[in-house]
Every structure is written in structure tokens, then in C-alpha cells.
Amino acid sequence: LSTIKIFQERINLEIEKFLQQNSGNPSELYDPINYTLRHGGKRMRPLLLLMGCDLFDGNIEDAIGPATGIEVFHNFTLLHDDIMDNAPLRRSEPTVHQKWGSNIAILSGDAMFVKACQQITKTREEHVVKVLNLFLETAVKVCEGQQFDMNFEKSSSITIDDYVEMISLKTAVLLAASLKMGAIIAGASEKDADNLYQFGKNIGIAFQLQDDILDVYGDNEKFGKRVGGDIVANKKTFLLLKAFELANKDQRVVLNKLLEGPVADEEKITLMTSLFNSLNIKEIASVETNAYYKKSMDCLGSIKTTGNNKKEQLASFAERLMIREI
Ligand code: IPE
Ligand code: IPE
Ligand code: MG
Ligand code: MG
Ligand code: MG
């Protein structure tokens, strides 16, 4: 059995334990928590946390509480994100707000955030303050990123730099912090922990870029979310910003019309996608994704550890993440 498989099984077991302890009354509060966490997902953040710990020869059992906490936190953000994005589907099932209503999704989400904080503190005494502080700082950054994401929907002056900053906040820093928390728990040096953070941040930017590509070009079944959702919501993704940059006068008129509406959802998705196609946007976005992936590999390379094969494990995990085969 590979290390990754062992870690995944350990994470699944701990999440199962967590759910057994969170299945009580009122069921309206706890059912959505179980529904969300039992529908899986890739569980890459807890895995990154354990791998970050293992990279510096830490004890996985010291990291499993925080790892569970990170996954609970991530799932909480999805409950609220799906309200904000008006998303009907998540992991190929109805979203919590779709199934039970927004009030339920808000409150179950709140409870998950509190439970996540409790899990994060389940590590060795000497690391609790550092780990919890990093987590809390990161959680506020995610809120900032989510607010920028919503602000950008209504703005027409967003640059690609703005976009990269926004996705760093809403997505990448959580991957980065997961790895760094693992490193802290293992007692890694500040410098190594920071390099690992940078690795995570760049892989996180690449990951969100790819998520934005898949939102347009993904396979409905495999993606598990509504394809075209970002187009409908006027999300200022790399794809849209690049299209604006490359569009000729006529194409720009079409773009503005689609953004300003009114256009029916399906028509908007079809027309926007064909405009992207004529500008070769998918390929350009993939090149950008690869650039961040390469950057992440450089950061990984600069970390000093005895176990080279553990670095290779992280590298090959990142590679599989890029083809979404984890
Ligand atoms: C979804 O994250 C939110 C983004 C940052 C794009 P994941 O793609 O990790 O979601 P799950 O947990 O695997 O479903
Ligand atoms: C998600 O970004 C970021 C957070 C959940 C914090 P998206 O809105 O693109 O994620 P999906 O596509 O709904 O999973
Ligand atoms: Mg969103
Ligand atoms: Mg969303
Ligand atoms: Mg998305």
C-alpha cells in the first residue's frame, strides 16, 4: 500500500468518527453536515496536511485532528459558497441550500466552522497556538477572497493580477496553510515551512485556474458541478479576462452584451463558450496553469529534507491533482 493510500484511509476513518459524534439532535442541523462530508470529494487538503507532516518525519497521529478540521472547514466554505454562487449541484448531488434551503445551509455551515476550530486544536500542546493562528489567519483570507470574487462579478475593470490575487485568497492559501500546518506539527524549520507554503500556494493557484477551465470545458459527470455556472454568474475568471484582452472590436461588443444581458442562461453559456473557442482561450489558460505548476515544483525543490522520496511523493501527488486523478 502506498503512503498516500494509507493516509487517505486514516483520514476517512477519522472523518467517519467525526460524523458519528455529530449526528444528533436537531437533525436539521446535523443531517446536512453528514450529507456533505459523506459525499466525499477529493479530500486533498487533509492529505496535504499529513504529507506536510510526513515530509519532516512528524507523527501523523499528531496531525490527524487538524487534518480533519481542515476538511470540515473546506466543506463549510462549500456550503456558503454554493449559496453565494447560486449553485444547484455539488459532487453530482443537489447542494445543501437547494435541498434544505439557505437558512439550513448557513447554520450547518456555521456549526461546521466551529467544529473545525475544535479539531484544529487536537495536536500536541506546544504547537496548538501556532497551528490555530495560522488556520484562523487563513480562514479570514478565504473570506476576503470570496468577497473579491463577488465584487468582481459586478466590476468591468478587473485585471489578471487582480484575479490571481483573488484566487490566491479564496483557494490557494488554504492548500498552502494545510501543508504548513503539517510542517509545524513535525517541527520543521521556519524556512522549510515557508517554502512548503509557497509550493502549496502555487499549486493552489494552478488548481483554481484549472477549476475555472473545467467550469466551462469540464465533463458534467466527472466535474460534479453545473458546467457554465461561472459564465452565468459573470465570474471574472482568467478565461473571461483573457478573452477581453484578445477580443477584436466586434467580439468585444458581443462580450459586453453577454455580460450586461438579458440573455437566457443556456444561450449565454453557448455563445460565451464559442467566443472562448475562437480566441483559443482554453489553451492559453492551460499554459498559464502549467506555469504555476512549474513554479510550485521549484519551491518544492528548494526544501531541504533528508527524504527525497517524500518530496517526490508530493510532486507526483501534485501532478495527479493537475489531471484530477486523486
Ligand atoms: C472545490 O474544491 C472548491 C475549489 C477551491 C475549486 P475541491 O475541488 O477540492 O472540492 P472537493 O472537496 O474535492 O469536492
Ligand atoms: C471556491 O471557488 C472557493 C471556495 C469555496 C472558498 P469556486 O466557487 O470556483 O468553487 P466551486 O467551483 O464552486 O467548487
Ligand atoms: Mg465561488
Ligand atoms: Mg462556487
Ligand atoms: Mg469553480
mmCIF file of C-alpha atoms and ligand atoms in Angstrom:
data_model
loop_
_atom_site.group_PDB
_atom_site.id
_atom_site.type_symbol
_atom_site.label_atom_id
_atom_site.label_comp_id
_atom_site.label_asym_id
_atom_site.label_seq_id
_atom_site.Cartn_x
_atom_site.Cartn_y
_atom_site.Cartn_z
ATOM 1 C CA LEU A 1 0.000 0.000 0.000
ATOM 2 C CA SER A 2 1.335 3.440 -0.907
ATOM 3 C CA THR A 3 1.778 6.100 1.767
ATOM 4 C CA ILE A 4 -0.919 8.193 0.127
ATOM 5 C CA LYS A 5 -3.409 5.310 0.312
ATOM 6 C CA ILE A 6 -2.594 4.760 3.973
ATOM 7 C CA PHE A 7 -3.057 8.463 4.715
ATOM 8 C CA GLN A 8 -6.341 8.559 2.789
ATOM 9 C CA GLU A 9 -7.686 5.638 4.758
ATOM 10 C CA ARG A 10 -6.623 7.228 8.020
ATOM 11 C CA ILE A 11 -8.409 10.473 7.032
ATOM 12 C CA ASN A 12 -11.581 8.635 6.020
ATOM 13 C CA LEU A 13 -11.631 6.772 9.330
ATOM 14 C CA GLU A 14 -11.255 9.991 11.320
ATOM 15 C CA ILE A 15 -13.963 11.767 9.323
ATOM 16 C CA GLU A 16 -16.243 8.802 9.951
ATOM 17 C CA LYS A 17 -15.555 9.130 13.689
ATOM 18 C CA PHE A 18 -16.238 12.850 13.480
ATOM 19 C CA LEU A 19 -19.572 12.224 11.784
ATOM 20 C CA GLN A 20 -20.620 9.644 14.345
ATOM 21 C CA GLN A 21 -20.064 12.269 17.020
ATOM 22 C CA ASN A 22 -22.058 14.811 15.010
ATOM 23 C CA SER A 23 -25.248 13.007 14.102
ATOM 24 C CA GLY A 24 -27.565 14.044 16.901
ATOM 25 C CA ASN A 25 -30.358 16.455 17.533
ATOM 26 C CA PRO A 26 -31.503 18.669 15.938
ATOM 27 C CA SER A 27 -31.229 16.590 12.798
ATOM 28 C CA GLU A 28 -31.906 19.698 10.664
ATOM 29 C CA LEU A 29 -28.510 20.976 11.825
ATOM 30 C CA TYR A 30 -26.558 17.707 11.655
ATOM 31 C CA ASP A 31 -28.018 15.976 8.582
ATOM 32 C CA PRO A 32 -26.508 18.495 6.131
ATOM 33 C CA ILE A 33 -23.090 18.060 7.777
ATOM 34 C CA ASN A 34 -23.283 14.309 7.258
ATOM 35 C CA TYR A 35 -24.706 14.680 3.753
ATOM 36 C CA THR A 36 -21.847 16.943 2.719
ATOM 37 C CA LEU A 37 -18.951 15.090 4.290
ATOM 38 C CA ARG A 38 -20.200 11.651 3.292
ATOM 39 C CA HIS A 39 -20.295 12.670 -0.354
ATOM 40 C CA GLY A 40 -16.560 12.549 -0.340
ATOM 41 C CA GLY A 41 -14.728 14.934 -2.545
ATOM 42 C CA LYS A 42 -11.018 14.521 -3.125
ATOM 43 C CA ARG A 43 -10.059 15.315 0.481
ATOM 44 C CA MET A 44 -6.823 16.769 -0.745
ATOM 45 C CA ARG A 45 -6.384 19.382 1.991
ATOM 46 C CA PRO A 46 -6.152 16.873 4.857
ATOM 47 C CA LEU A 47 -3.933 14.716 2.677
ATOM 48 C CA LEU A 48 -1.615 17.669 2.055
ATOM 49 C CA LEU A 49 -1.535 18.331 5.788
ATOM 50 C CA LEU A 50 -0.474 14.763 6.556
ATOM 51 C CA MET A 51 2.060 14.800 3.716
ATOM 52 C CA GLY A 52 3.472 18.096 5.005
ATOM 53 C CA CYS A 53 3.919 16.486 8.405
ATOM 54 C CA ASP A 54 5.401 13.308 6.988
ATOM 55 C CA LEU A 55 7.850 15.253 4.820
ATOM 56 C CA PHE A 56 9.648 16.330 8.001
ATOM 57 C CA ASP A 57 9.233 12.960 9.695
ATOM 58 C CA GLY A 58 6.462 14.081 12.024
ATOM 59 C CA ASN A 59 3.974 11.766 13.675
ATOM 60 C CA ILE A 60 0.788 11.503 11.633
ATOM 61 C CA GLU A 61 -1.278 10.932 14.760
ATOM 62 C CA ASP A 62 -0.372 14.459 15.919
ATOM 63 C CA ALA A 63 -1.728 15.811 12.638
ATOM 64 C CA ILE A 64 -4.927 13.829 12.118
ATOM 65 C CA GLY A 65 -7.094 16.176 14.259
ATOM 66 C CA PRO A 66 -6.068 19.315 12.355
ATOM 67 C CA ALA A 67 -6.350 17.383 9.076
ATOM 68 C CA THR A 68 -9.969 16.525 9.882
ATOM 69 C CA GLY A 69 -10.554 20.142 10.897
ATOM 70 C CA ILE A 70 -9.263 21.426 7.565
ATOM 71 C CA GLU A 71 -11.617 19.161 5.640
ATOM 72 C CA VAL A 72 -14.602 20.177 7.797
ATOM 73 C CA PHE A 73 -13.666 23.824 7.252
ATOM 74 C CA HIS A 74 -13.350 23.317 3.486
ATOM 75 C CA ASN A 75 -16.788 21.698 3.361
ATOM 76 C CA PHE A 76 -18.225 24.572 5.382
ATOM 77 C CA THR A 77 -16.892 27.032 2.782
ATOM 78 C CA LEU A 78 -18.604 25.000 0.075
ATOM 79 C CA LEU A 79 -21.998 25.223 1.808
ATOM 80 C CA HIS A 80 -21.757 29.005 1.926
ATOM 81 C CA ASP A 81 -20.050 29.306 -1.479
ATOM 82 C CA ASP A 82 -22.893 27.422 -3.122
ATOM 83 C CA ILE A 83 -25.386 29.913 -1.713
ATOM 84 C CA MET A 84 -23.267 32.843 -2.916
ATOM 85 C CA ASP A 85 -22.796 31.279 -6.367
ATOM 86 C CA ASN A 86 -26.391 30.117 -6.610
ATOM 87 C CA ALA A 87 -25.074 26.645 -7.442
ATOM 88 C CA PRO A 88 -27.538 23.770 -7.814
ATOM 89 C CA LEU A 89 -25.061 20.868 -7.912
ATOM 90 C CA ARG A 90 -22.074 19.738 -5.854
ATOM 91 C CA ARG A 91 -20.351 16.361 -6.192
ATOM 92 C CA SER A 92 -23.177 15.416 -8.584
ATOM 93 C CA GLU A 93 -25.844 15.867 -5.901
ATOM 94 C CA PRO A 94 -28.129 18.791 -5.045
ATOM 95 C CA THR A 95 -26.367 21.432 -2.950
ATOM 96 C CA VAL A 96 -27.402 21.818 0.684
ATOM 97 C CA HIS A 97 -29.205 25.106 0.083
ATOM 98 C CA GLN A 98 -31.024 23.552 -2.869
ATOM 99 C CA LYS A 99 -32.115 20.562 -0.811
ATOM 100 C CA TRP A 100 -32.913 22.205 2.541
ATOM 101 C CA GLY A 101 -32.883 25.964 1.940
ATOM 102 C CA SER A 102 -30.386 28.723 2.616
ATOM 103 C CA ASN A 103 -31.122 29.102 6.331
ATOM 104 C CA ILE A 104 -30.152 25.499 6.935
ATOM 105 C CA ALA A 105 -27.025 25.822 4.780
ATOM 106 C CA ILE A 106 -25.930 28.934 6.664
ATOM 107 C CA LEU A 107 -26.406 27.446 10.112
ATOM 108 C CA SER A 108 -24.980 23.982 9.402
ATOM 109 C CA GLY A 109 -22.043 25.808 7.846
ATOM 110 C CA ASP A 110 -21.580 27.897 10.977
ATOM 111 C CA ALA A 111 -21.583 24.781 13.141
ATOM 112 C CA MET A 112 -19.016 23.187 10.824
ATOM 113 C CA PHE A 113 -16.730 26.171 11.194
ATOM 114 C CA VAL A 114 -16.877 25.907 14.990
ATOM 115 C CA LYS A 115 -16.297 22.148 14.853
ATOM 116 C CA ALA A 116 -13.385 22.718 12.505
ATOM 117 C CA CYS A 117 -11.715 25.065 15.016
ATOM 118 C CA GLN A 118 -12.124 22.455 17.746
ATOM 119 C CA GLN A 119 -10.490 19.804 15.555
ATOM 120 C CA ILE A 120 -7.585 22.082 14.669
ATOM 121 C CA THR A 121 -6.548 22.288 18.341
ATOM 122 C CA LYS A 122 -6.229 18.496 18.585
ATOM 123 C CA THR A 123 -2.481 18.378 18.301
ATOM 124 C CA ARG A 124 0.478 18.495 20.663
ATOM 125 C CA GLU A 125 0.231 21.285 23.240
ATOM 126 C CA GLU A 126 3.403 23.056 22.085
ATOM 127 C CA HIS A 127 2.074 23.516 18.527
ATOM 128 C CA VAL A 128 -1.550 24.443 19.258
ATOM 129 C CA VAL A 129 -1.190 28.239 19.269
ATOM 130 C CA LYS A 130 0.895 28.356 16.104
ATOM 131 C CA VAL A 131 -1.301 25.934 14.206
ATOM 132 C CA LEU A 132 -4.556 27.568 15.295
ATOM 133 C CA ASN A 133 -3.291 31.067 14.479
ATOM 134 C CA LEU A 134 -2.198 30.030 11.014
ATOM 135 C CA PHE A 135 -5.589 28.421 10.454
ATOM 136 C CA LEU A 136 -7.538 31.461 11.669
ATOM 137 C CA GLU A 137 -5.460 33.916 9.612
ATOM 138 C CA THR A 138 -6.094 31.729 6.604
ATOM 139 C CA ALA A 139 -9.834 31.494 7.257
ATOM 140 C CA VAL A 140 -10.126 35.310 7.140
ATOM 141 C CA LYS A 141 -8.152 35.358 3.879
ATOM 142 C CA VAL A 142 -10.673 32.931 2.385
ATOM 143 C CA CYS A 143 -13.464 35.375 3.353
ATOM 144 C CA GLU A 144 -11.545 38.220 1.707
ATOM 145 C CA GLY A 145 -11.118 36.168 -1.452
ATOM 146 C CA GLN A 146 -14.785 35.229 -1.531
ATOM 147 C CA GLN A 147 -15.786 38.894 -1.174
ATOM 148 C CA PHE A 148 -13.429 39.939 -4.002
ATOM 149 C CA ASP A 149 -14.886 37.132 -6.104
ATOM 150 C CA MET A 150 -18.376 38.571 -5.622
ATOM 151 C CA ASN A 151 -17.269 42.194 -6.068
ATOM 152 C CA PHE A 152 -15.600 41.284 -9.359
ATOM 153 C CA GLU A 153 -18.871 39.914 -10.769
ATOM 154 C CA LYS A 154 -20.124 43.479 -10.878
ATOM 155 C CA SER A 155 -16.944 45.218 -11.990
ATOM 156 C CA SER A 156 -15.609 45.718 -15.505
ATOM 157 C CA SER A 157 -12.099 46.868 -14.626
ATOM 158 C CA ILE A 158 -10.587 43.663 -13.232
ATOM 159 C CA THR A 159 -7.071 42.719 -14.314
ATOM 160 C CA ILE A 160 -5.469 39.292 -14.456
ATOM 161 C CA ASP A 161 -3.302 40.316 -11.488
ATOM 162 C CA ASP A 162 -6.486 41.101 -9.520
ATOM 163 C CA TYR A 163 -7.782 37.681 -10.474
ATOM 164 C CA VAL A 164 -4.619 35.884 -9.336
ATOM 165 C CA GLU A 165 -4.721 37.744 -6.019
ATOM 166 C CA MET A 166 -8.395 36.817 -5.583
ATOM 167 C CA ILE A 167 -7.904 33.103 -6.257
ATOM 168 C CA SER A 168 -4.828 33.076 -4.028
ATOM 169 C CA LEU A 169 -7.033 34.245 -1.201
ATOM 170 C CA LYS A 170 -10.142 32.167 -1.816
ATOM 171 C CA THR A 171 -8.388 28.908 -2.696
ATOM 172 C CA ALA A 172 -4.600 28.772 -2.718
ATOM 173 C CA VAL A 173 -3.792 29.907 0.822
ATOM 174 C CA LEU A 174 -5.862 27.074 2.294
ATOM 175 C CA LEU A 175 -3.820 24.470 0.420
ATOM 176 C CA ALA A 176 -0.661 26.308 1.432
ATOM 177 C CA ALA A 177 -1.690 26.534 5.086
ATOM 178 C CA SER A 178 -2.649 22.847 5.174
ATOM 179 C CA LEU A 179 0.880 21.887 4.165
ATOM 180 C CA LYS A 180 2.467 24.383 6.526
ATOM 181 C CA MET A 181 0.374 23.204 9.469
ATOM 182 C CA GLY A 182 1.708 19.729 8.827
ATOM 183 C CA ALA A 183 5.249 21.086 8.726
ATOM 184 C CA ILE A 184 4.770 22.986 12.001
ATOM 185 C CA ILE A 185 3.427 19.882 13.721
ATOM 186 C CA ALA A 186 6.514 17.986 12.553
ATOM 187 C CA GLY A 187 8.787 20.697 13.957
ATOM 188 C CA ALA A 188 10.192 21.820 10.604
ATOM 189 C CA SER A 189 12.311 24.969 10.397
ATOM 190 C CA GLU A 190 10.546 28.248 9.627
ATOM 191 C CA LYS A 191 12.284 28.438 6.281
ATOM 192 C CA ASP A 192 11.275 24.965 5.165
ATOM 193 C CA ALA A 193 7.720 25.503 6.391
ATOM 194 C CA ASP A 194 7.545 28.714 4.334
ATOM 195 C CA ASN A 195 8.910 27.067 1.219
ATOM 196 C CA LEU A 196 6.307 24.364 1.600
ATOM 197 C CA TYR A 197 3.685 27.117 1.958
ATOM 198 C CA GLN A 198 4.846 28.652 -1.329
ATOM 199 C CA PHE A 199 4.684 25.259 -3.012
ATOM 200 C CA GLY A 200 1.082 24.960 -1.822
ATOM 201 C CA LYS A 201 0.169 28.468 -2.861
ATOM 202 C CA ASN A 202 1.378 27.979 -6.421
ATOM 203 C CA ILE A 203 -0.212 24.578 -6.768
ATOM 204 C CA GLY A 204 -3.394 26.144 -5.372
ATOM 205 C CA ILE A 205 -3.375 28.900 -7.990
ATOM 206 C CA ALA A 206 -2.852 26.278 -10.685
ATOM 207 C CA PHE A 207 -5.679 24.239 -9.182
ATOM 208 C CA GLN A 208 -8.175 27.126 -9.186
ATOM 209 C CA LEU A 209 -7.166 28.135 -12.726
ATOM 210 C CA GLN A 210 -7.937 24.611 -13.753
ATOM 211 C CA ASP A 211 -11.220 24.626 -11.855
ATOM 212 C CA ASP A 212 -12.171 27.708 -13.873
ATOM 213 C CA ILE A 213 -11.255 25.935 -17.122
ATOM 214 C CA LEU A 214 -13.321 22.907 -16.116
ATOM 215 C CA ASP A 215 -16.251 25.144 -15.216
ATOM 216 C CA VAL A 216 -16.513 25.823 -18.964
ATOM 217 C CA TYR A 217 -14.967 22.731 -20.530
ATOM 218 C CA GLY A 218 -15.444 20.042 -17.891
ATOM 219 C CA ASP A 219 -17.393 16.853 -18.344
ATOM 220 C CA ASN A 220 -20.675 17.191 -16.460
ATOM 221 C CA GLU A 221 -20.442 13.793 -14.741
ATOM 222 C CA LYS A 222 -16.828 13.995 -13.719
ATOM 223 C CA PHE A 223 -16.902 17.670 -12.664
ATOM 224 C CA GLY A 224 -19.999 17.125 -10.499
ATOM 225 C CA LYS A 225 -20.940 20.810 -10.674
ATOM 226 C CA ARG A 226 -23.077 22.755 -13.106
ATOM 227 C CA VAL A 227 -20.944 23.384 -16.199
ATOM 228 C CA GLY A 228 -21.171 27.043 -17.244
ATOM 229 C CA GLY A 229 -22.019 28.318 -13.767
ATOM 230 C CA ASP A 230 -19.170 30.862 -13.822
ATOM 231 C CA ILE A 231 -20.354 32.235 -17.181
ATOM 232 C CA VAL A 232 -23.909 32.654 -15.916
ATOM 233 C CA ALA A 233 -22.643 34.476 -12.794
ATOM 234 C CA ASN A 234 -20.321 36.827 -14.745
ATOM 235 C CA LYS A 235 -17.306 35.494 -12.814
ATOM 236 C CA LYS A 236 -14.151 37.343 -13.811
ATOM 237 C CA THR A 237 -12.126 34.231 -14.432
ATOM 238 C CA PHE A 238 -8.825 34.101 -16.288
ATOM 239 C CA LEU A 239 -10.782 32.845 -19.298
ATOM 240 C CA LEU A 240 -13.083 35.848 -19.434
ATOM 241 C CA LEU A 241 -10.352 38.396 -18.713
ATOM 242 C CA LYS A 242 -8.110 36.893 -21.393
ATOM 243 C CA ALA A 243 -10.994 36.902 -23.855
ATOM 244 C CA PHE A 244 -11.462 40.637 -23.229
ATOM 245 C CA GLU A 245 -7.773 41.202 -23.748
ATOM 246 C CA LEU A 246 -7.688 39.358 -27.086
ATOM 247 C CA ALA A 247 -11.101 40.270 -28.489
ATOM 248 C CA ASN A 248 -11.394 42.447 -31.575
ATOM 249 C CA LYS A 249 -13.939 45.254 -31.691
ATOM 250 C CA ASP A 250 -16.853 43.075 -32.789
ATOM 251 C CA GLN A 251 -16.054 40.336 -30.296
ATOM 252 C CA ARG A 252 -15.852 42.940 -27.559
ATOM 253 C CA VAL A 253 -19.374 44.090 -28.397
ATOM 254 C CA VAL A 254 -20.607 40.506 -28.082
ATOM 255 C CA LEU A 255 -18.774 40.072 -24.764
ATOM 256 C CA ASN A 256 -20.311 43.212 -23.298
ATOM 257 C CA LYS A 257 -23.765 42.213 -24.483
ATOM 258 C CA LEU A 258 -23.440 38.809 -22.862
ATOM 259 C CA LEU A 259 -22.247 40.325 -19.593
ATOM 260 C CA GLU A 260 -24.874 43.027 -19.463
ATOM 261 C CA GLY A 261 -27.755 40.809 -20.598
ATOM 262 C CA PRO A 262 -30.523 39.996 -20.508
ATOM 263 C CA VAL A 263 -29.604 36.662 -22.098
ATOM 264 C CA ALA A 264 -31.046 33.252 -21.229
ATOM 265 C CA ASP A 265 -28.540 31.083 -19.267
ATOM 266 C CA GLU A 266 -28.076 28.334 -21.849
ATOM 267 C CA GLU A 267 -27.695 30.795 -24.714
ATOM 268 C CA LYS A 268 -25.185 32.806 -22.701
ATOM 269 C CA ILE A 269 -23.121 29.672 -22.000
ATOM 270 C CA THR A 270 -23.186 28.592 -25.654
ATOM 271 C CA LEU A 271 -22.240 31.995 -27.062
ATOM 272 C CA MET A 272 -19.547 32.697 -24.481
ATOM 273 C CA THR A 273 -18.019 29.259 -24.981
ATOM 274 C CA SER A 274 -17.847 29.671 -28.753
ATOM 275 C CA LEU A 275 -16.243 33.067 -28.308
ATOM 276 C CA PHE A 276 -13.656 31.494 -25.991
ATOM 277 C CA ASN A 277 -13.102 28.805 -28.611
ATOM 278 C CA SER A 278 -12.466 31.269 -31.395
ATOM 279 C CA LEU A 279 -9.877 33.050 -29.232
ATOM 280 C CA ASN A 280 -8.122 29.831 -28.208
ATOM 281 C CA ILE A 281 -8.747 30.656 -24.554
ATOM 282 C CA LYS A 282 -8.679 27.096 -23.255
ATOM 283 C CA GLU A 283 -5.124 26.513 -24.490
ATOM 284 C CA ILE A 284 -3.910 29.873 -23.193
ATOM 285 C CA ALA A 285 -5.404 29.129 -19.778
ATOM 286 C CA SER A 286 -3.712 25.722 -19.732
ATOM 287 C CA VAL A 287 -0.338 27.314 -20.460
ATOM 288 C CA GLU A 288 -0.909 29.686 -17.512
ATOM 289 C CA THR A 289 -1.897 26.763 -15.283
ATOM 290 C CA ASN A 290 1.283 24.925 -16.195
ATOM 291 C CA ALA A 291 3.395 27.979 -15.399
ATOM 292 C CA TYR A 292 2.093 27.976 -11.812
ATOM 293 C CA TYR A 293 2.553 24.229 -11.597
ATOM 294 C CA LYS A 294 6.210 24.665 -12.646
ATOM 295 C CA LYS A 295 6.668 27.430 -10.056
ATOM 296 C CA SER A 296 5.329 25.108 -7.377
ATOM 297 C CA MET A 297 7.870 22.460 -8.354
ATOM 298 C CA ASP A 298 10.702 24.988 -7.960
ATOM 299 C CA CYS A 299 9.501 25.811 -4.440
ATOM 300 C CA LEU A 300 9.392 22.132 -3.590
ATOM 301 C CA GLY A 301 12.903 21.709 -4.929
ATOM 302 C CA SER A 302 14.245 24.340 -2.555
ATOM 303 C CA ILE A 303 13.122 22.472 0.579
ATOM 304 C CA LYS A 304 15.868 20.715 2.483
ATOM 305 C CA THR A 305 14.839 17.317 3.721
ATOM 306 C CA THR A 306 16.622 14.058 4.147
ATOM 307 C CA GLY A 307 13.904 12.038 2.459
ATOM 308 C CA ASN A 308 13.998 12.871 -1.230
ATOM 309 C CA ASN A 309 11.432 10.252 -1.996
ATOM 310 C CA LYS A 310 8.882 12.062 0.180
ATOM 311 C CA LYS A 311 9.371 15.180 -1.910
ATOM 312 C CA GLU A 312 8.848 13.068 -4.978
ATOM 313 C CA GLN A 313 5.639 11.791 -3.466
ATOM 314 C CA LEU A 314 4.377 15.353 -3.076
ATOM 315 C CA ALA A 315 5.453 16.153 -6.615
ATOM 316 C CA SER A 316 3.660 13.164 -8.060
ATOM 317 C CA PHE A 317 0.575 13.957 -5.993
ATOM 318 C CA ALA A 318 0.597 17.496 -7.405
ATOM 319 C CA GLU A 319 0.924 16.056 -10.874
ATOM 320 C CA ARG A 320 -2.063 13.778 -10.344
ATOM 321 C CA LEU A 321 -4.006 16.698 -8.920
ATOM 322 C CA MET A 322 -3.421 18.562 -12.178
ATOM 323 C CA ILE A 323 -5.086 15.774 -14.121
ATOM 324 C CA ARG A 324 -7.662 15.424 -11.308
ATOM 325 C CA GLU A 325 -6.842 11.807 -10.730
ATOM 326 C CA ILE A 326 -6.595 11.539 -6.988
HETATM 327 C C1 IPE B 1 -13.706 22.987 -4.590
HETATM 328 O O1 IPE B 1 -12.626 22.330 -4.021
HETATM 329 C C2 IPE B 1 -13.523 24.449 -4.380
HETATM 330 C C3 IPE B 1 -12.364 24.977 -5.114
HETATM 331 C C4 IPE B 1 -11.363 25.505 -4.498
HETATM 332 C C5 IPE B 1 -12.340 24.931 -6.571
HETATM 333 P P1 IPE B 1 -12.297 20.813 -4.338
HETATM 334 O O2 IPE B 1 -12.200 20.626 -5.815
HETATM 335 O O3 IPE B 1 -11.147 20.395 -3.521
HETATM 336 O O4 IPE B 1 -13.621 20.089 -3.838
HETATM 337 P P2 IPE B 1 -13.839 18.602 -3.328
HETATM 338 O O5 IPE B 1 -13.754 18.655 -1.844
HETATM 339 O O6 IPE B 1 -12.829 17.693 -3.924
HETATM 340 O O7 IPE B 1 -15.241 18.273 -3.775
HETATM 341 C C1 IPE B 2 -14.428 28.226 -4.413
HETATM 342 O O1 IPE B 2 -14.351 28.811 -5.645
HETATM 343 C C2 IPE B 2 -13.637 28.826 -3.330
HETATM 344 C C3 IPE B 2 -14.193 28.485 -2.015
HETATM 345 C C4 IPE B 2 -15.103 27.590 -1.817
HETATM 346 C C5 IPE B 2 -13.682 29.187 -0.866
HETATM 347 P P1 IPE B 2 -15.461 28.301 -6.673
HETATM 348 O O2 IPE B 2 -16.757 28.985 -6.405
HETATM 349 O O3 IPE B 2 -14.905 28.345 -8.037
HETATM 350 O O4 IPE B 2 -15.603 26.758 -6.237
HETATM 351 P P2 IPE B 2 -16.632 25.744 -6.873
HETATM 352 O O5 IPE B 2 -16.387 25.757 -8.354
HETATM 353 O O6 IPE B 2 -17.996 26.222 -6.509
HETATM 354 O O7 IPE B 2 -16.269 24.426 -6.252
HETATM 355 MG MG MG B 3 -17.404 30.801 -5.547
HETATM 356 MG MG MG B 4 -18.725 28.105 -6.324
HETATM 357 MG MG MG B 5 -15.340 26.848 -9.602
#
